GROMACS .gro file of C-alpha atoms in nm:
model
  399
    1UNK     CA    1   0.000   0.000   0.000
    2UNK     CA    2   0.138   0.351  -0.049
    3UNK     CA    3   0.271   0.576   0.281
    4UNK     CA    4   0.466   0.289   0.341
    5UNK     CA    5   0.815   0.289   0.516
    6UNK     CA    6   1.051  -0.001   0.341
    7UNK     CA    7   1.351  -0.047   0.531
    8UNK     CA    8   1.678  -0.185   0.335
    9UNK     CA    9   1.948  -0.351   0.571
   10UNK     CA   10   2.269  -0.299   0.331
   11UNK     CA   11   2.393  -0.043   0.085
   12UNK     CA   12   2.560  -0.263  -0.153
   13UNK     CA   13   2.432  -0.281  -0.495
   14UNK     CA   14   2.140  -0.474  -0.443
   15UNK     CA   15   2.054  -0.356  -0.169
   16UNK     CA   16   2.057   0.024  -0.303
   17UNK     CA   17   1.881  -0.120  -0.656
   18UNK     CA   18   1.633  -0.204  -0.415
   19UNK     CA   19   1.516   0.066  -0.240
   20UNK     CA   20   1.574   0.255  -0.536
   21UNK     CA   21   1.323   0.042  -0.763
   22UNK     CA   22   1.067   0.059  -0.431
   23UNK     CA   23   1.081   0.430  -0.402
   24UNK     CA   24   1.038   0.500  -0.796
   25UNK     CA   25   0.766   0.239  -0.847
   26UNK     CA   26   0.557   0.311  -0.566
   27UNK     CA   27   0.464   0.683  -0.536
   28UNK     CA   28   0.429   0.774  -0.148
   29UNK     CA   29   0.665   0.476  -0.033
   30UNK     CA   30   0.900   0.627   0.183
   31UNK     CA   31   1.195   0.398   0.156
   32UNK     CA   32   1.489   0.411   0.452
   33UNK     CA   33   1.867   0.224   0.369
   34UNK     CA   34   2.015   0.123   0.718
   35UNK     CA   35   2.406   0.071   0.634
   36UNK     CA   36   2.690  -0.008   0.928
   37UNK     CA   37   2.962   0.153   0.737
   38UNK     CA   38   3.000   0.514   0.643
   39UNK     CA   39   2.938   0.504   0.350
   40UNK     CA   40   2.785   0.277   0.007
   41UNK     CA   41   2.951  -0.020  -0.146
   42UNK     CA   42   3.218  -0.128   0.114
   43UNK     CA   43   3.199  -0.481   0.113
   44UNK     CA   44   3.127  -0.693  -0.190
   45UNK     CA   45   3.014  -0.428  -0.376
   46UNK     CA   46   3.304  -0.206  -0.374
   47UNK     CA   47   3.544  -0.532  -0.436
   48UNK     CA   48   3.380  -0.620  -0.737
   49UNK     CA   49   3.610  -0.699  -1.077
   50UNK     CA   50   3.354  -0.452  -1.230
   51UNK     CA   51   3.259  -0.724  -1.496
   52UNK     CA   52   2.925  -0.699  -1.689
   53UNK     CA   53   2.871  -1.065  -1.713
   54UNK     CA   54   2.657  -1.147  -2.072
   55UNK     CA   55   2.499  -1.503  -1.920
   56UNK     CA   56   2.713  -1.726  -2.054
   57UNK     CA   57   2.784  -1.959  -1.748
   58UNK     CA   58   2.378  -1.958  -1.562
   59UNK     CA   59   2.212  -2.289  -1.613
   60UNK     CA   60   1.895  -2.186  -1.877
   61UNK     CA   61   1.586  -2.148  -1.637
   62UNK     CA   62   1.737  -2.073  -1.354
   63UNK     CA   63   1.667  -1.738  -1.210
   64UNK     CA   64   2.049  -1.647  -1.233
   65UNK     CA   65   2.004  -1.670  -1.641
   66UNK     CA   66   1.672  -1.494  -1.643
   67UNK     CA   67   1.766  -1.176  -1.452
   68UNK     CA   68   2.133  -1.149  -1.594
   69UNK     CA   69   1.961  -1.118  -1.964
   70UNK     CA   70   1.708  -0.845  -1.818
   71UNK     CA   71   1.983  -0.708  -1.585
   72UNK     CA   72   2.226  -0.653  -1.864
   73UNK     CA   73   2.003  -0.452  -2.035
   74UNK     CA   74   1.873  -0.206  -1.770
   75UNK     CA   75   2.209  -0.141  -1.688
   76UNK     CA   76   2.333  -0.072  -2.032
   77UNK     CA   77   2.088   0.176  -2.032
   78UNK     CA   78   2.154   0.310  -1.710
   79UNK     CA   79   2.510   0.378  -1.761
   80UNK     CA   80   2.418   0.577  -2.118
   81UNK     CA   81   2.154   0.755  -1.943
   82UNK     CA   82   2.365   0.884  -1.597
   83UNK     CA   83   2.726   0.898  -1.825
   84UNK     CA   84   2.890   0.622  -1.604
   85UNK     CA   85   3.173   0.383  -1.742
   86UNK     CA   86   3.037   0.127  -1.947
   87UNK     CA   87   3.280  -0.045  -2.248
   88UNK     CA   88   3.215  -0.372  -2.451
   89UNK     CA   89   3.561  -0.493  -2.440
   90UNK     CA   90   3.476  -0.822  -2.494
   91UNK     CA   91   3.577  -1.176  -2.316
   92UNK     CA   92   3.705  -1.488  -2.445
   93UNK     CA   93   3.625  -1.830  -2.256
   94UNK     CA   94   3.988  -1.996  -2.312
   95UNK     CA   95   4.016  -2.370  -2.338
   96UNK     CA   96   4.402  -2.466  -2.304
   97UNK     CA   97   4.393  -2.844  -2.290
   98UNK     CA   98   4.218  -3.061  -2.481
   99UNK     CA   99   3.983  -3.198  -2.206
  100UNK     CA  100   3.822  -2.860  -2.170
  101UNK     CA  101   3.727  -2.861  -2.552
  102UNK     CA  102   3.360  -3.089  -2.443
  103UNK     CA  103   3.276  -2.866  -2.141
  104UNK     CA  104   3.377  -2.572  -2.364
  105UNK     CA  105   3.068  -2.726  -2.631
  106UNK     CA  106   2.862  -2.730  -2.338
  107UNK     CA  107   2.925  -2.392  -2.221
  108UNK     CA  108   2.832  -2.288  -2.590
  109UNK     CA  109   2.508  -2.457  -2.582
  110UNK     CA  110   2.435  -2.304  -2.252
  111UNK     CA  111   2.486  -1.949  -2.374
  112UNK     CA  112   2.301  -1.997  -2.691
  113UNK     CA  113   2.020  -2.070  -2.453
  114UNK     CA  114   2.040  -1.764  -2.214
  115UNK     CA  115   2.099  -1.562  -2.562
  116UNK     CA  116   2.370  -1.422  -2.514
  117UNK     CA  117   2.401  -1.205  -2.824
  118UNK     CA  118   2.674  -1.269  -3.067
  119UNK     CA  119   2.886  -1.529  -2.922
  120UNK     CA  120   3.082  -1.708  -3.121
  121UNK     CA  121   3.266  -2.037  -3.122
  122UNK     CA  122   3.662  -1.881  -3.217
  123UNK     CA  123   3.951  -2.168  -3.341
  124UNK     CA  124   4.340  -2.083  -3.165
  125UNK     CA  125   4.426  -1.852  -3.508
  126UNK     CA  126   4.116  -1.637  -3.435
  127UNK     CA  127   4.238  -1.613  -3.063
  128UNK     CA  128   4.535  -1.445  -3.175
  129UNK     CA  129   4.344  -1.213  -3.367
  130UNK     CA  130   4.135  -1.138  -3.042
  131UNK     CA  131   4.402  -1.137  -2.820
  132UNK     CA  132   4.739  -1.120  -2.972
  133UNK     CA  133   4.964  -1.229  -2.611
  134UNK     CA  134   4.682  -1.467  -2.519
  135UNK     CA  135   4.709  -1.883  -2.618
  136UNK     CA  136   4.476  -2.160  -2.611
  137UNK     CA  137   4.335  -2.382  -2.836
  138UNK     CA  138   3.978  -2.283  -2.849
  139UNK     CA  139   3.762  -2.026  -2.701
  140UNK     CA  140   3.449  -1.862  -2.687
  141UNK     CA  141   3.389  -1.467  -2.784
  142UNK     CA  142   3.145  -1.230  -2.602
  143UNK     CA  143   3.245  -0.921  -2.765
  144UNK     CA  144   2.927  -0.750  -2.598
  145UNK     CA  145   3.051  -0.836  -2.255
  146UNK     CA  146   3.161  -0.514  -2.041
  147UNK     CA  147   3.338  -0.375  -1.739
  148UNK     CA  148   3.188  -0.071  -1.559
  149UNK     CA  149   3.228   0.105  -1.226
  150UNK     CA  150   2.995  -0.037  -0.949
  151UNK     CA  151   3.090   0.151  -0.681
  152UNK     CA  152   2.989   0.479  -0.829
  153UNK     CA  153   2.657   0.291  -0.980
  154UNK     CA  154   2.583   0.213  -0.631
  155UNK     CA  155   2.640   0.599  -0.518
  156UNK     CA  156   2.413   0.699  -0.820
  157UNK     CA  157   2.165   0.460  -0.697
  158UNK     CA  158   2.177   0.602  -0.330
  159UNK     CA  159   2.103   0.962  -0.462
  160UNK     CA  160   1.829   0.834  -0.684
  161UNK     CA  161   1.679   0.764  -0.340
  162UNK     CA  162   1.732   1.018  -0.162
  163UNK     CA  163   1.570   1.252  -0.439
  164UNK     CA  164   1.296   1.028  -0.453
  165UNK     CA  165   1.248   1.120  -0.082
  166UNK     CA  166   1.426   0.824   0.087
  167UNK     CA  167   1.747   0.843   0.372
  168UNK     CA  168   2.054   0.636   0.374
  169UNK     CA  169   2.135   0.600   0.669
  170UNK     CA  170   2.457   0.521   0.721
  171UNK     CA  171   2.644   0.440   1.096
  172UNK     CA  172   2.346   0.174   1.159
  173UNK     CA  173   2.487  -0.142   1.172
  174UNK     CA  174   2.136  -0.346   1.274
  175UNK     CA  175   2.160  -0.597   1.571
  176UNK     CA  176   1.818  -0.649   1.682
  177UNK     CA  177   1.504  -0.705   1.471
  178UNK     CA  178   1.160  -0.707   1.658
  179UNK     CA  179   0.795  -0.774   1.516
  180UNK     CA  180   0.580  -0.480   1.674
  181UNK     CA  181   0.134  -0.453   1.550
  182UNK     CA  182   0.198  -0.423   1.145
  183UNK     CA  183   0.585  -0.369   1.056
  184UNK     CA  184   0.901  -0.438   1.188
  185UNK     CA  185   1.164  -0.243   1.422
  186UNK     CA  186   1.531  -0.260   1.355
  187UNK     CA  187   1.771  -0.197   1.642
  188UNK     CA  188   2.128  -0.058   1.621
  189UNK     CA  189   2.232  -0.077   2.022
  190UNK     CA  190   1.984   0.149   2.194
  191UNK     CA  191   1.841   0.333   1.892
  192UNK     CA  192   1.522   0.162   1.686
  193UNK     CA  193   1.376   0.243   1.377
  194UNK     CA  194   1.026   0.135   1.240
  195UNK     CA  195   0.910   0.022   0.907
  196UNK     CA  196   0.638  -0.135   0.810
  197UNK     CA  197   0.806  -0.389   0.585
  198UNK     CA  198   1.184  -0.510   0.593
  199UNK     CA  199   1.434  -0.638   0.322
  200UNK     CA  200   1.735  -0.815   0.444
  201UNK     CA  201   2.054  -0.741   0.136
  202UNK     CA  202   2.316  -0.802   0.408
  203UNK     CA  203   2.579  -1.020   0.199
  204UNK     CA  204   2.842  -1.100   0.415
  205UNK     CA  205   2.610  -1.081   0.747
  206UNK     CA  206   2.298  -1.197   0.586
  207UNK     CA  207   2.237  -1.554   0.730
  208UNK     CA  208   2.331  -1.340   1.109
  209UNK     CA  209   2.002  -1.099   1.013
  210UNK     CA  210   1.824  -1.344   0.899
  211UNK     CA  211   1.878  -1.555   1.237
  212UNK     CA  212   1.728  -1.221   1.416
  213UNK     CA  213   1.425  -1.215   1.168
  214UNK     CA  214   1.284  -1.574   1.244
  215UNK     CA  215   1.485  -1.712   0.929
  216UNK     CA  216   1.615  -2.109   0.879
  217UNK     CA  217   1.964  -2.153   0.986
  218UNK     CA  218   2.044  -2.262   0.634
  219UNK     CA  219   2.201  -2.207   0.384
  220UNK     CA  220   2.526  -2.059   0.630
  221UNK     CA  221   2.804  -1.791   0.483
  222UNK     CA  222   3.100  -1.891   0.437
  223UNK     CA  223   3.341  -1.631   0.346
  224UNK     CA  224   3.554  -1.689   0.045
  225UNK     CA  225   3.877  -1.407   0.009
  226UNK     CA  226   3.968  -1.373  -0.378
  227UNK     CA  227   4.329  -1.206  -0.395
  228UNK     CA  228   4.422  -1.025  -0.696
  229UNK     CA  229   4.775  -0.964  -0.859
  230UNK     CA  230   4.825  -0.637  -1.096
  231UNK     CA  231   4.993  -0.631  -1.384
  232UNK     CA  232   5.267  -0.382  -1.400
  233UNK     CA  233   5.193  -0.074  -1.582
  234UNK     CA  234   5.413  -0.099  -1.858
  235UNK     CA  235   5.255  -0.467  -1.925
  236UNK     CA  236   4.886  -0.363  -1.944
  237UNK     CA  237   4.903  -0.335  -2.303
  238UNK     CA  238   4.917  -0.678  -2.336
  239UNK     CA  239   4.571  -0.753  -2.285
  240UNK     CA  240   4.277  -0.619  -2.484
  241UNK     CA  241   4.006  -0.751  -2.321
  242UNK     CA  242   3.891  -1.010  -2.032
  243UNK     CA  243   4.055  -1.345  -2.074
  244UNK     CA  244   3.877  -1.635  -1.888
  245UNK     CA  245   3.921  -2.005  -1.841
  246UNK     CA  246   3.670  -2.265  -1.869
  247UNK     CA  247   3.538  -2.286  -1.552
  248UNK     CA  248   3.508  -2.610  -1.339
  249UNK     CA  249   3.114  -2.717  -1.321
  250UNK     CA  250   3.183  -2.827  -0.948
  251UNK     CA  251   3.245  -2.472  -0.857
  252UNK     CA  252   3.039  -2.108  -0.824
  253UNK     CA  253   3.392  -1.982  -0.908
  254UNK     CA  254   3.503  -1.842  -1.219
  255UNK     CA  255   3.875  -1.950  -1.207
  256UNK     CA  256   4.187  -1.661  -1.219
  257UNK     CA  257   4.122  -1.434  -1.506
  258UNK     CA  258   4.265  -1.111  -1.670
  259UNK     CA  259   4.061  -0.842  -1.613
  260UNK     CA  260   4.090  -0.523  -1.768
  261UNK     CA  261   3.946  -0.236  -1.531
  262UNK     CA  262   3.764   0.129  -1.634
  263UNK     CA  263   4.084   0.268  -1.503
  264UNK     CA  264   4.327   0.119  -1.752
  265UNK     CA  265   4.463  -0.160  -1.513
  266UNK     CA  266   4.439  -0.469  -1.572
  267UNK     CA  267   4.395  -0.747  -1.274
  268UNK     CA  268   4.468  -1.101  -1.241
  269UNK     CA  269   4.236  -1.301  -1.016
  270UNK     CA  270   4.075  -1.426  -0.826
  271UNK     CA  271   4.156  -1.668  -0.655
  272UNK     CA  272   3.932  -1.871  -0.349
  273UNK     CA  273   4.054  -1.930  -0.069
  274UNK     CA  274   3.850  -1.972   0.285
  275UNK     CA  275   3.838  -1.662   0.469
  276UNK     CA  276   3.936  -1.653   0.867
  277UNK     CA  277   3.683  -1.395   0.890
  278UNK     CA  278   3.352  -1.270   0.714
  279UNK     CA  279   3.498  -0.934   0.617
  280UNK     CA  280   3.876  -1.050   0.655
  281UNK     CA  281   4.033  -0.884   0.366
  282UNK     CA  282   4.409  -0.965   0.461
  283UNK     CA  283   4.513  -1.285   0.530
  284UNK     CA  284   4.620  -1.186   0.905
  285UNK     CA  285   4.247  -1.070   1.003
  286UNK     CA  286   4.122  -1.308   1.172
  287UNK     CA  287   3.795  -1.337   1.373
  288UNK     CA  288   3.746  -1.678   1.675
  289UNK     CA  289   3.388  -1.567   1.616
  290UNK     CA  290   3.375  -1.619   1.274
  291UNK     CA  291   3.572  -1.907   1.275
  292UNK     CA  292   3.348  -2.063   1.556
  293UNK     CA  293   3.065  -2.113   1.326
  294UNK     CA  294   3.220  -2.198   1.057
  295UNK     CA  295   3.392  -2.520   1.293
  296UNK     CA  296   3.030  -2.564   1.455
  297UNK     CA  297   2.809  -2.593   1.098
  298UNK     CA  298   2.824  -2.928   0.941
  299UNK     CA  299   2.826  -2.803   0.611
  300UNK     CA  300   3.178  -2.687   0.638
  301UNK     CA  301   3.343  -3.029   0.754
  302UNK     CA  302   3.114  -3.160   0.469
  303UNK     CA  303   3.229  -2.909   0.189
  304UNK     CA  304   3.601  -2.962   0.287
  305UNK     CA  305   3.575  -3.355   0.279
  306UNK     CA  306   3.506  -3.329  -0.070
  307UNK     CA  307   3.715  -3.029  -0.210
  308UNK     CA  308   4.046  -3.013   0.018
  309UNK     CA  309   4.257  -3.070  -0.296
  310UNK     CA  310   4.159  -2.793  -0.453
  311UNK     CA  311   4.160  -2.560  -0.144
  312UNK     CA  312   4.525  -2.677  -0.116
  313UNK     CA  313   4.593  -2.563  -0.428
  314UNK     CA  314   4.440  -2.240  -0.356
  315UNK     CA  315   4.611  -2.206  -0.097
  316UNK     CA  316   4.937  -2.236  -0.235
  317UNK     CA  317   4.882  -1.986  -0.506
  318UNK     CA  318   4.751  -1.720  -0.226
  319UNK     CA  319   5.115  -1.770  -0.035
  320UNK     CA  320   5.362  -1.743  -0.368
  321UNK     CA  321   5.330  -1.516  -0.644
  322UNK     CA  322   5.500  -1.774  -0.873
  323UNK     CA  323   5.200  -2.066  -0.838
  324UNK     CA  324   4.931  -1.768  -0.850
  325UNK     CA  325   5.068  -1.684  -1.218
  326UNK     CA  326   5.130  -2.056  -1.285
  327UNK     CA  327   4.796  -2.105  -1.450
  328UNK     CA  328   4.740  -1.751  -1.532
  329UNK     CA  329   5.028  -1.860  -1.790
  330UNK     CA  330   4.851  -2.082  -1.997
  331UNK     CA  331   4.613  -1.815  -2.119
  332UNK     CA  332   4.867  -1.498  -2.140
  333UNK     CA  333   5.190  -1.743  -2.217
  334UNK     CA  334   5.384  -1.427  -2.254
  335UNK     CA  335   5.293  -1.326  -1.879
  336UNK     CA  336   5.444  -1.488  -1.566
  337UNK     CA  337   5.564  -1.391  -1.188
  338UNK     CA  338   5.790  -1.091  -1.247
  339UNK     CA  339   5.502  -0.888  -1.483
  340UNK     CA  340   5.241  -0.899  -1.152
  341UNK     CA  341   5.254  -0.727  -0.822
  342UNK     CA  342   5.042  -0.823  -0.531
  343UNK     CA  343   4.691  -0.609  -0.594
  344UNK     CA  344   4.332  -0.593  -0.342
  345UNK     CA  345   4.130  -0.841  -0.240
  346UNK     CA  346   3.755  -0.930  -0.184
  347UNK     CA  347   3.531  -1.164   0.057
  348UNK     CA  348   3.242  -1.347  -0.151
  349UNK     CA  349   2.936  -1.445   0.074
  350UNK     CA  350   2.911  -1.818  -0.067
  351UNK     CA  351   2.592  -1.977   0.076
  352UNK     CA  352   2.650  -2.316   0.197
  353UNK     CA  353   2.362  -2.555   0.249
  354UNK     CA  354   2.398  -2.834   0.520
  355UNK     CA  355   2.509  -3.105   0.259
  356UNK     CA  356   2.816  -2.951   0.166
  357UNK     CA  357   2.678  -2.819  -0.148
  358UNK     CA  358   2.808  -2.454  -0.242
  359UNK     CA  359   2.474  -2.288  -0.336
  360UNK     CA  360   2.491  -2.123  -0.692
  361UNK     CA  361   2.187  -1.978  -0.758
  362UNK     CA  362   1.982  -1.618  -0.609
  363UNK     CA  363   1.823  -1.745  -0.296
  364UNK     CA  364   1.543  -1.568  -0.129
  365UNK     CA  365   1.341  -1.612   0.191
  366UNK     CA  366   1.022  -1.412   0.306
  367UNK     CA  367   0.928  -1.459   0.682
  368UNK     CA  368   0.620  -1.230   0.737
  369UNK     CA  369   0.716  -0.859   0.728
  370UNK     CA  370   1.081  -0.947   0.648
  371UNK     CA  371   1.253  -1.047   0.299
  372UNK     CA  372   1.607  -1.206   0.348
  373UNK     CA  373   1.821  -1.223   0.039
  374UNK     CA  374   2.025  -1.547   0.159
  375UNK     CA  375   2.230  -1.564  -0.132
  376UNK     CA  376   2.279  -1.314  -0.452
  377UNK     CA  377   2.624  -1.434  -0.593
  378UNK     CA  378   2.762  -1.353  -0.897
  379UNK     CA  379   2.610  -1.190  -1.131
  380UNK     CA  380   2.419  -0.984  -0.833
  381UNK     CA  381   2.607  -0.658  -0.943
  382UNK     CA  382   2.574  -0.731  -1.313
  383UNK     CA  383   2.191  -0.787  -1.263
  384UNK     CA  384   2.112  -0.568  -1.007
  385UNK     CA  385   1.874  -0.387  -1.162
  386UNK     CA  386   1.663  -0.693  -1.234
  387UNK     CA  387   1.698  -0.889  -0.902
  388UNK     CA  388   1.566  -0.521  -0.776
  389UNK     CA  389   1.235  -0.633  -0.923
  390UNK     CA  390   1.226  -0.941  -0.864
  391UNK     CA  391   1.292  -0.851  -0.466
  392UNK     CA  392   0.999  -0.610  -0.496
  393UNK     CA  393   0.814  -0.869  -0.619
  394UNK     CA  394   0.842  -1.071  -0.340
  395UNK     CA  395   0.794  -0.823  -0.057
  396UNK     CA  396   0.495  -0.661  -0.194
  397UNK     CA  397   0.347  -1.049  -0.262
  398UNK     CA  398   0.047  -1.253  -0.117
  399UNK     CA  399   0.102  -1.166   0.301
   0.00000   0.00000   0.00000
């Protein structure tokens, strides 16, 4: 109903598409971000490769693949409309050995299915043409795929709604939620607010909210840092445009990648390897808390049982430059240890259900007055604009 006040826990992208979609589509809504830090983006948000993503990797059906194609779009348009960074510099999916060549086929089928427009199936001479430095034998080309600026989307998105009439509150980090006659009242120590409905885009902390709202204990966050090497300045010219692997079906993880960024850098990464804290950003934060639950969910022991080999391998690349550029060889042969220096690093909220399984897909819970958004991996940034809807969607549903 109109002369409603929407609350927002989180100003990360989503959670800022959000309340900016509520406040625009619903004349009178009063919409209210509550945000710990001081200011938008911090987290996942502001750590983000700034990759467009076209849909190539999102099973067809799923609701990954249907709001990336939508998503894409509105933020094409977006960008054009508000003059923010946005440049089709094209990826190719690499395949360097030739077991890759079959889930390469299947990735192409897949794509074909989201329509993703233009891709094309490119042979190891057309590579070169591409991507001169680059090698491989095969490859897929996205030449409408993009790289933008998130973090000042995400600021664009906050003022869209504040001059819609909304706040962002910022300095609110939320640690008590309490059902009171018709809405909900969010805590931050001794302070409460009051809305009459509640949506939960907490990333990182967003099974913890959820908890407070009444929420299943499942799926559980595990924090997942992905460390990022640079190349040096004078070697940026060697890559045109983003430069994937073929990435392994067990994982939600893309594999290390060149990246070419709005600022004329280029990055190599990431890489995954578990976190010793939800927001631990260097490999000496470390939180017992954190680490607590992670020992105490079954889900972790369960997950680790059945991918320790590759964590190892993770890990080993995180602690020496030399295995971190090891594979980044194969696709950028020309590139190796002494072209990189060490560059940031970002914490991905991967869902985990009880069973082990490393959820892949946007997961969202309503419990009354409250919408949780358990899990909005990647492409959450790319498709923000779309899961915005879909969100609304849900907390303006059936009661």
């Amino acid at each position: 109903m109109a002369d409603e006040t929407i609350g927002i826990v989180g100003a990360g992208i989503v959670g800022l598409a959000t309340g900016r979609h509520i406040a625009l589509s619903r004349p009178g809504t009063r919409v209210v971000v509550l945000e710990k830090e001081s200011g938008v983006a911090v987290h996942q948000t502001g750590h983000n490769s700034g990759v467009v993503h076209a849909g190539i990797y999102y099973a067809p059906g799923s609701l990954k693949a249907a709001l990336t194609v939508r998503g894409v779009a509105l933020l094409r348009e977006y960008c054009q409309d508000r003059a923010l960074p946005y440049k089709e510099i094209g990826k190719l999916v690499v395949a360097v050995r030739p077991d890759e060549l079959g889930r390469m086929a299947d990735l192409y089928a897949r794509a074909r299915n989201n329509h993703v427009p233009e891709l094309r199936e490119v042979s190891r001479e057309e590579i070169r043409e591409i991507e001169p430095h680059a090698g491989g034998l095969a490859a897929l080309h996205s030449p409408r795929t993009a790289i933008t600026d998130y973090r000042a989307i995400a600021g664009e998105f906050a003022r869209d709604i504040e001059s819609a009439g909304g706040q962002v509150r910022f300095g609110f980090p939320v640690t008590s939620l309490t059902g009171v006659p018709g809405g909900v009242e969010a805590g931050s120590g001794a302070e409460r607010i009051r809305v009459d409905r509640l949506v939960l885009c907490a990333g990182l902390q967003s099974d913890s909210l959820a908890r407070l709202a009444g929420d299943t204990g499942a799926p559980r966050i595990v924090p997942f840092r992905g460390e990022y090497m640079l190349l040096r300045p004078e070697r940026a010219h060697l890559v045109r445009g983003l430069v994937y692997p073929v990435p392994d079906p067990r994982y939600p993880f893309l594999g290390v990648h060149f990246t070419p960024r709005v600022d004329g850098s280029v990055e190599v990464g990431p890489n995954a390897v578990l976190a010793t804290a939800r927001e631990g950003y260097r490999r000496s934060t470390i939180s017992p808390r954190d680490l607590a639950g992670l020992a105490g969910y079954p889900g972790t022991w369960r997950m680790a049982a059945r991918h320790w080999r590759t964590g190892v391998r993770e890990y080993r690349g995180s602690l020496s430059r030399t295995a971190f550029m090891r594979d980044a060889g194969h696709y950028m042969p020309g590139v190796g240890a002494r072209d990189v220096v060490r560059g940031g690093a970002g914490v991905r909220a991967q869902a985990l259900d009880p069973d082990g399984t490393l959820v892949d897909d946007f997961r969202i819970h309503r419990v009354g007055r409250v919408t949780a958004v358990r899990n909005a991996p990647s492409p959450a940034a790319t498709a923000s604009l779309a899961i915005a809807e879909h969100i609304a969607g849900v907390v303006f549903g059936e009661d």
